[in-house]
Tab-separated table of C-alpha atoms in Angstrom:
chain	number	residue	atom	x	y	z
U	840	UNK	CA	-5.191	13.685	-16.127
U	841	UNK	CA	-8.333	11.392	-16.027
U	842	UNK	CA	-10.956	11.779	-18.409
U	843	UNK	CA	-14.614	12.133	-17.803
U	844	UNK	CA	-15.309	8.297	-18.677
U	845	UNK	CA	-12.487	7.062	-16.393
U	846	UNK	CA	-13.685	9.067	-13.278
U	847	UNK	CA	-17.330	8.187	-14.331
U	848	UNK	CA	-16.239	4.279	-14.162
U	849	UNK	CA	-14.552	4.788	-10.995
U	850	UNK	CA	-17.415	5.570	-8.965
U	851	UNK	CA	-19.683	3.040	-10.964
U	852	UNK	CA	-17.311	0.057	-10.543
U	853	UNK	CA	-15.289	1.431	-6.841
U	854	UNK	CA	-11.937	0.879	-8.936
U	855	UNK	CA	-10.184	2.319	-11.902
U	856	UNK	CA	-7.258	0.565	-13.585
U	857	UNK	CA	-5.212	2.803	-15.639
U	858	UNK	CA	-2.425	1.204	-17.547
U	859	UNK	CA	1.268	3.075	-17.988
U	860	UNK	CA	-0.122	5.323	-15.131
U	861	UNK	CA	3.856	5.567	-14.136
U	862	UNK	CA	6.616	5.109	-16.649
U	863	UNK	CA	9.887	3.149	-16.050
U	864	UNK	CA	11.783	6.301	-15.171
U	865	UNK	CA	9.520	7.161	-12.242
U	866	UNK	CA	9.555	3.987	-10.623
U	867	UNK	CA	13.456	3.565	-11.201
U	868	UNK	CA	14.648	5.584	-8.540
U	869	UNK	CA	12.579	4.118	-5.963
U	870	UNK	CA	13.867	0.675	-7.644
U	871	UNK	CA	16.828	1.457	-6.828
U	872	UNK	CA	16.848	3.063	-3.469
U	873	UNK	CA	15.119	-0.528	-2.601
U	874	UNK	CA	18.334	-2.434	-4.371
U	875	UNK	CA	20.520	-0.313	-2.105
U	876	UNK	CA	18.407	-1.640	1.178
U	877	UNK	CA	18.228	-4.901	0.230
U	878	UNK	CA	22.502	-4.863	-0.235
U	879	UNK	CA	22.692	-3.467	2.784
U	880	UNK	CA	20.503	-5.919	4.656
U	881	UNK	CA	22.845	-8.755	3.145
U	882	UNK	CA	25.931	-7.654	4.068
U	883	UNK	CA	24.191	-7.238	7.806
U	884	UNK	CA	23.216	-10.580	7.621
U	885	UNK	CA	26.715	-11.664	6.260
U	886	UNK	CA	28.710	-9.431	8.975
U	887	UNK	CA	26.542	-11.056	11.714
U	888	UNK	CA	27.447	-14.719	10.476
U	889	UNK	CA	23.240	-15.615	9.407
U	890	UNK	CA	23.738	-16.148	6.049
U	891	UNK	CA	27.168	-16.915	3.851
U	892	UNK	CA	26.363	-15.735	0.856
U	893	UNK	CA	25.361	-12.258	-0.313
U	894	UNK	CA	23.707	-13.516	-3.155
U	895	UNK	CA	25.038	-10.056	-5.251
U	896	UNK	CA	24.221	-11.554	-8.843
U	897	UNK	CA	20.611	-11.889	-7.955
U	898	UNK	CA	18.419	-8.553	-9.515
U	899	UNK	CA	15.407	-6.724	-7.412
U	900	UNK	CA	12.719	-9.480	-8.266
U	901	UNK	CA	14.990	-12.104	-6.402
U	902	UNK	CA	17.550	-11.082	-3.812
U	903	UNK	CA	15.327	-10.395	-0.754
U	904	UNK	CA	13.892	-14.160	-1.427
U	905	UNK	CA	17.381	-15.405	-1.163
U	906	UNK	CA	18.596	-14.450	1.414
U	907	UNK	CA	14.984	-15.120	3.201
U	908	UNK	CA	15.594	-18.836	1.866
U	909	UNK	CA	18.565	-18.474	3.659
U	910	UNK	CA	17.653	-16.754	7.044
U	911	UNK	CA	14.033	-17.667	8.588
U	912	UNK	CA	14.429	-14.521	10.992
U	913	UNK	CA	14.464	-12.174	7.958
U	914	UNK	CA	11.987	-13.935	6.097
U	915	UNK	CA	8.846	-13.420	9.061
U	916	UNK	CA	10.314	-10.115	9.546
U	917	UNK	CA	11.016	-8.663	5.651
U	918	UNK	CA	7.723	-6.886	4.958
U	919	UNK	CA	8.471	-4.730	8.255
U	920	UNK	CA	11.933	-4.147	7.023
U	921	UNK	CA	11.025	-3.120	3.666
U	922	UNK	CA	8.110	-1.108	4.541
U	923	UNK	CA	8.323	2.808	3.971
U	924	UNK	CA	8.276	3.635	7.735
U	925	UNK	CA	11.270	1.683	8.344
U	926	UNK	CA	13.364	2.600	5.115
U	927	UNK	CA	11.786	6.269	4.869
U	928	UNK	CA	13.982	7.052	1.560
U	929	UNK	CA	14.732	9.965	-0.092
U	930	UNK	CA	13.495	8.384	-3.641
U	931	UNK	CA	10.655	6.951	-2.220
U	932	UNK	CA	9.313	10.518	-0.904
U	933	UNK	CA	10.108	12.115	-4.279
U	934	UNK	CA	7.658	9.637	-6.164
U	935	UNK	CA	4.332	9.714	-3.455
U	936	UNK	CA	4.395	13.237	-5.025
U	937	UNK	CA	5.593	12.717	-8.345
U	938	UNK	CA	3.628	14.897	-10.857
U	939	UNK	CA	2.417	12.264	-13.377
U	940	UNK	CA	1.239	9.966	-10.288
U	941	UNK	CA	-0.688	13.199	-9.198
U	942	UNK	CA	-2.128	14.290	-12.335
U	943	UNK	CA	-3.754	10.872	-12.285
U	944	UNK	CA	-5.003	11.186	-8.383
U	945	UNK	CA	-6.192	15.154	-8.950
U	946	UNK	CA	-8.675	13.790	-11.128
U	947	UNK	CA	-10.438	12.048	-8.274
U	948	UNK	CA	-9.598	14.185	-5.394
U	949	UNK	CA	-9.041	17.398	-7.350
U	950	UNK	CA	-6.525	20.098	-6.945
U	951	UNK	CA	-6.267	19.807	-3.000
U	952	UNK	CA	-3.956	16.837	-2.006
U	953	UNK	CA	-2.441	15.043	1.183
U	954	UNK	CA	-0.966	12.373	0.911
U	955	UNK	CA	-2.357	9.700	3.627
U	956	UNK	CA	0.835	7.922	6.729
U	957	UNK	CA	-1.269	5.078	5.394
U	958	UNK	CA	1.406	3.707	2.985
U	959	UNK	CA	3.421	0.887	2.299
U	960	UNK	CA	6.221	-0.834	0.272
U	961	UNK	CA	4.647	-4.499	-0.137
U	962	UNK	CA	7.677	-7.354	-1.033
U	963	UNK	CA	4.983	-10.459	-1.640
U	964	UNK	CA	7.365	-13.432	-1.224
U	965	UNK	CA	7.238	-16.685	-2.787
U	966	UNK	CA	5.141	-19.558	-1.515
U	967	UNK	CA	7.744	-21.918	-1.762
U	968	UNK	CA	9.518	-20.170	1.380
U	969	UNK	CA	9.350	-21.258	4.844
U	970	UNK	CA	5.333	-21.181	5.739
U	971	UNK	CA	4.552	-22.202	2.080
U	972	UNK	CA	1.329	-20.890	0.564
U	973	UNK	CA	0.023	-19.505	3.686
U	974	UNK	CA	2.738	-16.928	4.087
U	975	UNK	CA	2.505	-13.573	2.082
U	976	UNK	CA	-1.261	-13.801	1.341
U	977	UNK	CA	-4.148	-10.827	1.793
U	978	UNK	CA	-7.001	-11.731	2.885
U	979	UNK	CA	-10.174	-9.890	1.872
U	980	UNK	CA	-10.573	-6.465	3.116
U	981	UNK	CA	-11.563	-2.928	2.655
U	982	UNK	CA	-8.989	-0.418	3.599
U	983	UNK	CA	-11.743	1.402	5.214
U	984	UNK	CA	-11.060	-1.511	8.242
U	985	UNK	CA	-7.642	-0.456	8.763
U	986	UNK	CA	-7.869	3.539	10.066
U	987	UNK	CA	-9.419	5.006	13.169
U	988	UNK	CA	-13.157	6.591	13.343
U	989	UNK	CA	-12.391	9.944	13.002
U	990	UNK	CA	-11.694	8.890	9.470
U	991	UNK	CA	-14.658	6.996	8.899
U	992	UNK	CA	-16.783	9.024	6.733
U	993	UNK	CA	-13.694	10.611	4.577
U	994	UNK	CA	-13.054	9.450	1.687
U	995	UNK	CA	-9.484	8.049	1.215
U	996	UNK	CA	-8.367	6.801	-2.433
U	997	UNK	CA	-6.314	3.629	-2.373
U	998	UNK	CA	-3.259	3.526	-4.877
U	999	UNK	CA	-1.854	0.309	-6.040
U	1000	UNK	CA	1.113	0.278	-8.258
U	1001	UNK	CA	3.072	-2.837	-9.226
U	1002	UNK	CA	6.939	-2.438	-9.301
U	1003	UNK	CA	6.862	-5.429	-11.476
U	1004	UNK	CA	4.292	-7.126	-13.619
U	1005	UNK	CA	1.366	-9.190	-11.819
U	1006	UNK	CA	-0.671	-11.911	-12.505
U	1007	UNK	CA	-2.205	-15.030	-11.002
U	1008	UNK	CA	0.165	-16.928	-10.727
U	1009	UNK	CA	2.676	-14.366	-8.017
U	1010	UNK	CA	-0.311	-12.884	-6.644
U	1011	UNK	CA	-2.219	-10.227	-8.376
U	1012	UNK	CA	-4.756	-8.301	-6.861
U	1013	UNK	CA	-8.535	-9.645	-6.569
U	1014	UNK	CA	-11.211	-7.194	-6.007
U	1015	UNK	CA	-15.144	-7.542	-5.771
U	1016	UNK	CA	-16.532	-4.578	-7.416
U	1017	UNK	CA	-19.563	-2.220	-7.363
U	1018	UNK	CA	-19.761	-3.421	-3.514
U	1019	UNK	CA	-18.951	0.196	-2.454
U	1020	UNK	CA	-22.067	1.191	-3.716
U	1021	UNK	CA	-24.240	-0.334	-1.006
U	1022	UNK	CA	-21.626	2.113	1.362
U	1023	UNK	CA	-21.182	-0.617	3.858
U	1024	UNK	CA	-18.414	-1.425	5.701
U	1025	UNK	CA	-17.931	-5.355	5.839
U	1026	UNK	CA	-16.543	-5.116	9.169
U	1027	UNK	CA	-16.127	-8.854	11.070
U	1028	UNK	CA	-14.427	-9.502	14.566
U	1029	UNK	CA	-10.618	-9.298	13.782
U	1030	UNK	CA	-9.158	-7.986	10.243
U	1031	UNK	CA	-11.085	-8.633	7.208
U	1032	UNK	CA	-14.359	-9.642	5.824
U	1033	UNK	CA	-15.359	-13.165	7.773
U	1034	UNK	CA	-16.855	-15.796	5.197
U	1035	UNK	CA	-20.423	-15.166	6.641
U	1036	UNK	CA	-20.155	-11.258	5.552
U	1037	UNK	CA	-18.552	-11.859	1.860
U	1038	UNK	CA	-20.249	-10.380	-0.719
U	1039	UNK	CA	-22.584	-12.300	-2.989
U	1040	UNK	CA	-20.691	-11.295	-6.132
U	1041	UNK	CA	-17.760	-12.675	-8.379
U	1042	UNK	CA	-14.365	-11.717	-7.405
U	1043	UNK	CA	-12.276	-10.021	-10.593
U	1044	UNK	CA	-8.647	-10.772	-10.753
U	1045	UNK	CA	-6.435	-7.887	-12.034
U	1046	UNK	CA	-3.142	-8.696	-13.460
U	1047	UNK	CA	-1.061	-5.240	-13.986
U	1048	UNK	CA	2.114	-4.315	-15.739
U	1049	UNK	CA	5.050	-2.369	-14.275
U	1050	UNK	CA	3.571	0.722	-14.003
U	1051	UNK	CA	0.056	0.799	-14.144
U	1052	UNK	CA	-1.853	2.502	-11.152
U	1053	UNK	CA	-4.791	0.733	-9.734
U	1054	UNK	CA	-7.373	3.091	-7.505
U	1055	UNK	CA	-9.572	1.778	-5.275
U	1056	UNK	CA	-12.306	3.338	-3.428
U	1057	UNK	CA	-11.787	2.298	0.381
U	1058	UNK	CA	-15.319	0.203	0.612
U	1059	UNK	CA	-14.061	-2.038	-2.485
U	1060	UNK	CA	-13.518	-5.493	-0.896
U	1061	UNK	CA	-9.852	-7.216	-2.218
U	1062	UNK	CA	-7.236	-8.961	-1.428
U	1063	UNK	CA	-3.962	-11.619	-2.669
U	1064	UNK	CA	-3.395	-15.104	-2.506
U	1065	UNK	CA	-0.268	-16.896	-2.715
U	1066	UNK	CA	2.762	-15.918	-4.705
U	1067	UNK	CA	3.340	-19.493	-6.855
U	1068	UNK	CA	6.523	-17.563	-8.488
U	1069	UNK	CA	10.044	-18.117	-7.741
U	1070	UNK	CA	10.611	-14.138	-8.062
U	1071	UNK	CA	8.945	-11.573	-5.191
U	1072	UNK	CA	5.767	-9.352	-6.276
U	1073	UNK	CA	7.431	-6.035	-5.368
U	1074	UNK	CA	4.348	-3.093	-4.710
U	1075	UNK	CA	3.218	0.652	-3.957
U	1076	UNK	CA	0.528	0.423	-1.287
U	1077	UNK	CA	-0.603	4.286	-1.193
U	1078	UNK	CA	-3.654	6.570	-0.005
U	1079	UNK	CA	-3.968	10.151	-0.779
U	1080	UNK	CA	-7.574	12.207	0.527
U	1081	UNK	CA	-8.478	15.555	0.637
U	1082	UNK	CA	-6.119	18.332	2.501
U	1083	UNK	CA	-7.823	19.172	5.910
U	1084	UNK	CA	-9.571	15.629	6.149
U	1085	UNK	CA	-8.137	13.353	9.025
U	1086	UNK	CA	-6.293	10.368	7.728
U	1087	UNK	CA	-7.329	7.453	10.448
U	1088	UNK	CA	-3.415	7.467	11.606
U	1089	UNK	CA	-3.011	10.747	13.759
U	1090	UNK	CA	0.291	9.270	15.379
U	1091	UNK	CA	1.926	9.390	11.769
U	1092	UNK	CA	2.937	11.685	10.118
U	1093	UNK	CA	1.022	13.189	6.577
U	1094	UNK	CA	1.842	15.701	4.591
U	1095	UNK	CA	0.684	18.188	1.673
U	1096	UNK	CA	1.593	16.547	-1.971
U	1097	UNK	CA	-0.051	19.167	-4.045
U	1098	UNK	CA	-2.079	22.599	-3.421
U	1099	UNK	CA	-2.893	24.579	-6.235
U	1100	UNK	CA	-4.446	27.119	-3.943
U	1101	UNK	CA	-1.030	27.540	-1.991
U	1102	UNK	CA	1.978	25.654	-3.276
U	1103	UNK	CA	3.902	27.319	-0.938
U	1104	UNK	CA	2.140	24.511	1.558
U	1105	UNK	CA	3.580	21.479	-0.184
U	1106	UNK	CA	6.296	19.357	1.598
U	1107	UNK	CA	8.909	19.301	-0.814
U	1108	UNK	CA	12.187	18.306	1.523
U	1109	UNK	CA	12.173	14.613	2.248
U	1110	UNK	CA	14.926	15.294	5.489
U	1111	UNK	CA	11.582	16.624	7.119
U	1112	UNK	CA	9.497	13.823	6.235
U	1113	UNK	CA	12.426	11.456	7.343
U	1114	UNK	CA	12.658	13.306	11.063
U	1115	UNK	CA	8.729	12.979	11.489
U	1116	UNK	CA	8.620	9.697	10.638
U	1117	UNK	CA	12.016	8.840	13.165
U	1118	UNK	CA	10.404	10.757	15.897
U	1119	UNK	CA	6.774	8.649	15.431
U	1120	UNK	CA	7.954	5.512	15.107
U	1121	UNK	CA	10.492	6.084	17.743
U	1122	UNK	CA	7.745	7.875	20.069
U	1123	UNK	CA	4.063	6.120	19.349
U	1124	UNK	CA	1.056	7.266	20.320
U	1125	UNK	CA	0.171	4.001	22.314
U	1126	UNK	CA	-3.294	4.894	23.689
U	1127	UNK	CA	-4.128	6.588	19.909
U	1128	UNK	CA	-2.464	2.925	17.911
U	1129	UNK	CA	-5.171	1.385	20.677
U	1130	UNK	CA	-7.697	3.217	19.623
U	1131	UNK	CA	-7.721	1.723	16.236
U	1132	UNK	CA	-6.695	-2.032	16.844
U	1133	UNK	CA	-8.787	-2.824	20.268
U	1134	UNK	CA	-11.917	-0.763	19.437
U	1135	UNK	CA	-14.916	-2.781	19.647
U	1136	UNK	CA	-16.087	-3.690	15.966
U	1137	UNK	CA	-19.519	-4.823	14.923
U	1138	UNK	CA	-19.389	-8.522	13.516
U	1139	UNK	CA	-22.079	-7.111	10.740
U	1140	UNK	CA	-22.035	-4.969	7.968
U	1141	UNK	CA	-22.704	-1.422	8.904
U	1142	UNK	CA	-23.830	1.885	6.439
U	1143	UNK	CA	-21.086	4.433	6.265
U	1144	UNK	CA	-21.398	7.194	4.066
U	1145	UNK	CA	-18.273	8.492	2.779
U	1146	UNK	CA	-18.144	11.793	2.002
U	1147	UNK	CA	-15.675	13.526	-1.185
């Protein structure tokens, strides 16, 4: 659990870095189930004559980027084939509600907990691939941008946890805090914050080990450069809110993590979360997806009070 001073320096600064939030055995499995994908991608590739070499002595922080160095079609496309929609694994559904990542995210959103479609499985590859140092990169954001307005004045808490360790130099997270406190959204025509809206503060870069959690509250502006590494910046990209809230993504599917009130309410069988996920990806909501991406967005800031 969080103490008092951590949640108390959450909602001063709009993030809270908690180091060895995960250990190595909850973040194995999922590790692993990723391994299993990527070996399975290569002999694909190898079967369908794209690459000629599996590359099978290469470990999780480099195989994908071989065999994108070797095939340009599965580098553009490798964040979509890695994401969690489009592996939906058993392992991977086990540790979005895995006890010790929830005893750190009940502290914030307390005992009632959904967690949010809004996920992903982020494989940052190196710069030194095909489109260089302007492939792979984040640019400044709030995740409060990215979900429809019937989620607008929910609060959503933004989980970030490295699969291996971060810094500068692979692309580390960069956040601007205590910008969530003037409860603005930075929106700007297109994704992101446009130069013109940035903040006038100094940026913080946070290198993380293997298992820390990062939370973010969704007005704190961040972002990635450039992974200068030879190895990929493998990451959790999570949200968890409030059960009964909306989550901004109506077509996918959510589901109930934790209820103390009821645990009888919690998904527990992944095979249901997999067939939800097949049938919404296979059947999207087109006019809903619209909603969200071709909705006319102020080019200013604009107040938005989030409510907990």
């Amino acid at each position: 659990m969080l103490s008092a001073n951590q949640v108390e320096s959450f909602y001063r600064d709009g993030y809270l870095l908690i180091e060895n939030g995960v250990s190595d055995a909850d973040l194995q499995p999922v590790i692993n189930e990723y391994n299993r994908v990527v070996d399975d991608l290569a002999r694909d590739l190898k079967k369908k004559g794209k690459i000629e070499c599996c590359h099978e002595a290469e470990g999780f922080e480099t195989r994908l980027a071989r065999l994108c160095a070797d095939d340009e079609a599965t580098y553009r496309d490798a964040d979509q084939l890695m994401d969690i929609n489009k592996v939906i694994g058993k392992s991977t559904f086990e540790f979005l509600r895995n006890d010790n990542l929830l005893d750190l995210v009940e502290g914030i959103l307390g005992p009632e907990i959904t967690c949010s479609p809004i996920q992903h499985v982020r494989c940052k590859l190196p710069s030194s691939l095909w489109d260089g140092a302007s492939s792979y990169t984040a640019p400044w954001h709030q995740d409060a941008q990215v979900h429809t307005e019937e989620a607008d004045d929910c609060f959503i808490l933004t989980v970030w946890i490295p699969l291996v360790d971060t810094d500068e130099r692979n692309g580390c997270l960069e956040i601007i805090p205590e910008v969530h406190r003037t409860e603005k959204v930075l929106w700007s025509e297109g994704f992101g914050i446009s130069e013109e809206n940035m903040p006038a503060r100094k940026s913080l870069s946070l290198p993380m080990t293997k298992g820390d959690v990062l939370f973010l509250h969704k007005l704190t502006p961040h972002g990635s450069g450039p992974n200068g590494a030879e190895e990929i910046r493998w990451s959790l990209d999570l949200r968890y809110q409030i059960t009964g809230s909306p989550s901004g993504r109506p077509w996918y599917p959510d589901f109930i993590a934790r209820s103390r009130s009821n645990p009888s309410s919690e998904l527990k069988d992944s095979s249901e979360w997999q067939a939800k996920w097949k049938q919404a990806v296979k059947n999207p909501q087109k006019e809903l997806i619209r909603k969200m991406t071709q909705r006319d967005r102020p080019n200013t800031p604009v107040k938005q009070i989030i409510r907990l």
